[in-house]
Amino acid sequence: MNRLFVVNKPIFRSSNGYMGYVKRKYNTKKVGFSGTLDPFATGCLIVATGQYTKLFQYLDKTPKSYRATLWLGANSPSLDIENVDSIQETEPFDQAQIEAALASLKGELTYYPPKYSAKKVGGRRAYELMREGKEVELKTITSTIYEIRLITYNHPFIHFEATVSEGTYIRSLGAMIADKLGVDATLSSLHRIHEGKFHFEDEKALNPFEHLAIPQNNYLGDETYLELGKKLSVEYFETKEDGTYLIETTNFYSILEINNGEVSYKLNRLEKPTAP
């Protein structure tokens, strides 16, 4: 079964662990997801089954929007509610001060990702090393904060919403807000609203070829050559410029790359979606 859809991941379930439920529900063995959500986080998680698991890298998944709650006075080494080790009372802030702290983060940010993250260090996940008590050194990353706004402030909780580029760590964003205010804080809730045009719609089946971040090209030769994976000449393509393209034939879709006049297959004979 080939299917692309969005699930609403529940709280305190790992993204990978939740796939067991998806496999049972849809009676399929091959399931994948894109954009890991932390166990304490909920919301939009893009899932695919069958051949469509190969398409994640080509999907248009940005920008992403999140709704989060920052708990002032709480400290957690993982920057989330799962590992809170101390709580201190803090004096309430003026709302204008909080709004200014949020606004100062808009734009391009360079920062260190959380040490409790899925980033790999020497071939292993950073969070695995941290749980073993080993020191972790991560390289800085750069993200773009397109929008960030205060929803409500009910001391000691700041509820905010942010629209960001792919790969942004909202836990780190929360830590930066705390630094601006000069207090300890950690995220107590995190909900992903959407990824690009992907949002939760009761797990409705989606046409993946309407959600690709690559342009379509036309193959003008005998499409049997393409479907059989034979060597193709760039002269038979409508667009001959270098790039990665979606190609449609009568029965299938393919993803091909043109590079210096040479054509190579990235994915071939992807079945067309059937009507739900």
XYZ file of C-alpha atoms in Angstrom:
276
model
C 0.000 0.000 0.000
C 1.318 3.423 -0.996
C -0.087 6.236 1.136
C 0.948 9.716 2.268
C -0.893 11.369 5.153
C -0.495 13.376 8.353
C -1.015 11.950 11.832
C -1.585 13.904 15.039
C 1.169 12.469 17.249
C 0.057 12.141 20.888
C 2.077 13.304 23.862
C 4.753 11.095 25.479
C 5.099 8.806 22.465
C 8.270 8.826 20.378
C 7.755 9.464 16.674
C 9.396 6.140 15.838
C 7.431 4.253 18.493
C 4.143 5.647 17.205
C 4.814 3.977 13.851
C 3.938 0.627 15.429
C 0.395 1.874 15.906
C 0.320 3.159 12.306
C 1.511 -0.201 10.948
C -1.243 -2.048 12.799
C -3.940 0.448 11.844
C -3.130 0.318 8.132
C -1.984 -3.309 8.082
C 1.327 -2.517 6.425
C 4.962 -3.313 7.204
C 6.735 -0.449 5.446
C 6.102 2.859 7.224
C 8.245 5.974 7.542
C 7.910 9.501 8.851
C 9.555 12.871 8.318
C 10.441 15.538 10.871
C 10.883 13.850 14.241
C 8.799 15.238 17.094
C 10.119 14.936 20.648
C 8.155 12.521 22.877
C 6.620 15.415 24.872
C 5.573 17.181 21.635
C 2.319 16.655 19.755
C 0.872 17.474 16.367
C 1.610 17.272 12.668
C 3.789 14.311 11.672
C 4.084 13.413 7.984
C 3.801 9.643 7.433
C 4.159 7.501 4.316
C 3.792 3.821 3.530
C 5.153 1.619 0.738
C 6.981 3.312 -2.135
C 6.038 6.769 -0.909
C 8.523 6.501 1.973
C 11.184 7.293 -0.656
C 9.718 10.748 -1.320
C 10.374 12.524 1.991
C 13.500 14.341 0.793
C 11.579 15.834 -2.141
C 8.494 17.074 -0.239
C 7.871 20.771 0.369
C 7.837 20.876 4.190
C 8.739 24.452 5.008
C 7.990 26.739 6.731
C 6.849 24.995 9.893
C 4.645 26.455 12.604
C 4.587 25.548 16.289
C 2.593 26.523 19.355
C 4.583 26.258 22.587
C 4.433 27.000 26.302
C 7.528 28.206 28.168
C 7.530 27.553 31.935
C 9.484 30.299 33.674
C 11.524 29.192 36.685
C 11.738 25.531 35.688
C 15.109 24.065 34.749
C 15.639 20.979 32.594
C 18.882 19.744 30.973
C 16.850 18.573 27.972
C 15.006 21.929 27.774
C 11.625 20.181 28.046
C 9.237 18.954 30.710
C 10.567 15.379 30.678
C 13.685 16.166 32.734
C 12.775 19.049 35.060
C 15.263 18.970 37.956
C 14.445 22.230 39.783
C 11.735 24.881 39.976
C 12.218 28.379 41.339
C 9.682 31.126 41.805
C 10.242 34.099 39.539
C 8.832 37.590 39.638
C 6.222 38.351 36.954
C 7.405 40.256 33.901
C 5.811 43.154 32.147
C 4.108 41.803 29.026
C 5.879 44.369 26.850
C 9.228 42.943 28.033
C 8.178 39.450 26.966
C 6.944 40.696 23.594
C 10.267 42.485 23.064
C 12.208 39.296 23.912
C 10.187 37.342 21.344
C 10.512 40.018 18.665
C 14.302 40.133 19.102
C 14.526 36.527 17.858
C 12.870 37.174 14.520
C 15.200 36.693 11.553
C 18.252 34.471 11.101
C 19.673 32.827 14.226
C 22.889 30.855 14.728
C 22.876 28.712 17.857
C 23.758 25.341 19.355
C 21.075 22.634 19.084
C 19.999 20.936 22.346
C 22.423 18.311 23.610
C 19.397 16.072 24.087
C 18.707 15.900 20.350
C 18.862 13.427 17.477
C 21.987 15.099 16.071
C 24.708 12.528 15.433
C 28.093 12.720 17.170
C 30.585 10.098 16.027
C 27.782 8.048 14.501
C 25.573 8.085 17.603
C 22.616 10.235 18.616
C 23.513 13.047 20.980
C 20.691 12.174 23.384
C 21.989 8.606 23.702
C 25.426 9.874 24.742
C 23.920 12.356 27.197
C 21.864 9.625 28.857
C 25.077 7.647 29.317
C 26.675 10.618 31.059
C 29.103 11.338 28.213
C 30.075 14.844 27.132
C 28.612 16.037 23.839
C 29.944 18.819 21.631
C 27.655 19.961 18.834
C 28.292 22.382 15.996
C 26.198 25.498 15.599
C 23.260 25.537 13.189
C 21.438 28.405 11.508
C 17.657 28.782 11.396
C 15.265 31.445 10.188
C 12.458 32.645 12.443
C 9.886 34.038 10.023
C 7.308 34.976 12.653
C 7.099 34.721 16.423
C 4.306 36.133 18.545
C 2.946 36.047 22.058
C -0.411 34.280 22.416
C -0.931 34.795 26.161
C 1.149 35.307 29.290
C -0.171 33.738 32.488
C 2.760 33.826 34.888
C 4.814 31.655 35.019
C 3.706 30.425 31.570
C 4.430 32.143 28.253
C 2.334 30.791 25.393
C 3.771 31.671 21.997
C 3.610 30.695 18.335
C 6.514 30.567 15.867
C 6.861 29.993 12.141
C 10.358 28.761 11.318
C 12.606 27.122 8.732
C 13.122 23.370 8.586
C 15.462 21.998 11.237
C 14.724 24.666 13.864
C 14.759 23.508 17.487
C 11.897 25.158 19.384
C 13.446 23.980 22.672
C 16.493 26.108 21.843
C 14.191 28.985 20.942
C 12.626 28.665 24.389
C 16.078 28.719 25.994
C 16.946 31.898 24.087
C 13.752 33.580 25.310
C 14.720 32.593 28.865
C 18.210 34.065 28.381
C 16.684 37.314 27.167
C 14.598 37.465 30.356
C 17.466 36.350 32.611
C 15.707 33.339 34.155
C 15.685 29.548 33.937
C 12.848 28.179 31.808
C 11.862 25.082 29.882
C 9.187 24.132 27.394
C 6.230 22.480 29.099
C 4.282 21.878 25.885
C 4.972 21.887 22.159
C 2.522 21.361 19.304
C 3.428 21.379 15.612
C 0.618 23.019 13.648
C 1.839 22.391 10.119
C 4.836 21.636 7.882
C 4.519 23.614 4.671
C 1.020 22.761 3.437
C 0.900 19.577 5.487
C -1.507 19.686 8.426
C -3.657 17.140 10.232
C -6.903 16.318 8.404
C -8.037 13.065 10.047
C -5.249 11.143 8.270
C -6.694 11.900 4.839
C -4.731 10.304 1.982
C -2.731 12.919 0.056
C -1.368 12.964 -3.465
C 2.402 13.211 -2.837
C 3.049 14.557 -6.315
C 1.083 17.686 -5.406
C 3.431 18.326 -2.473
C 6.860 18.068 -4.084
C 9.451 20.832 -3.867
C 10.835 19.972 -7.304
C 9.530 21.102 -10.722
C 7.909 18.868 -13.319
C 9.614 18.145 -16.642
C 8.326 16.416 -19.770
C 9.991 13.456 -21.448
C 9.343 13.666 -25.196
C 10.732 10.275 -26.223
C 9.322 6.759 -25.977
C 8.145 6.537 -22.367
C 8.772 2.771 -22.376
C 12.489 3.564 -22.238
C 11.934 5.594 -19.093
C 9.671 3.059 -17.394
C 12.220 0.293 -18.044
C 15.033 2.392 -16.573
C 17.035 2.603 -19.780
C 19.696 5.243 -20.415
C 18.080 8.515 -21.482
C 19.341 11.424 -23.572
C 18.849 14.975 -22.330
C 17.744 15.932 -25.852
C 14.405 14.197 -25.240
C 13.481 16.438 -22.303
C 11.500 19.638 -22.610
C 13.681 21.294 -19.941
C 17.365 20.537 -20.379
C 18.823 22.688 -17.576
C 20.548 21.019 -14.622
C 18.183 20.084 -11.831
C 16.015 17.415 -10.227
C 12.642 16.855 -11.882
C 9.388 14.956 -11.577
C 8.500 13.070 -14.776
C 5.052 11.611 -15.458
C 4.336 8.729 -17.810
C 1.037 7.014 -18.548
C 1.408 4.559 -15.690
C 4.090 5.886 -13.349
C 6.028 8.813 -11.942
C 9.824 9.088 -11.883
C 12.289 11.497 -10.339
C 15.331 12.192 -12.511
C 18.384 14.417 -12.274
C 20.016 16.293 -15.135
C 23.644 17.192 -14.455
C 26.001 18.532 -17.147
C 23.881 16.997 -19.859
C 23.745 13.567 -18.229
C 20.447 12.047 -17.050
C 20.303 9.806 -13.983
C 17.461 8.128 -12.125
C 16.804 9.119 -8.501
C 13.543 7.159 -8.202
C 11.728 5.232 -10.935
C 8.365 3.549 -11.497
C 6.580 5.188 -8.591
C 2.967 4.112 -8.752
C 0.402 6.808 -9.288
C -1.982 7.356 -6.362
C -5.427 5.854 -6.644
C -8.517 7.834 -5.748
C -9.362 7.532 -2.027
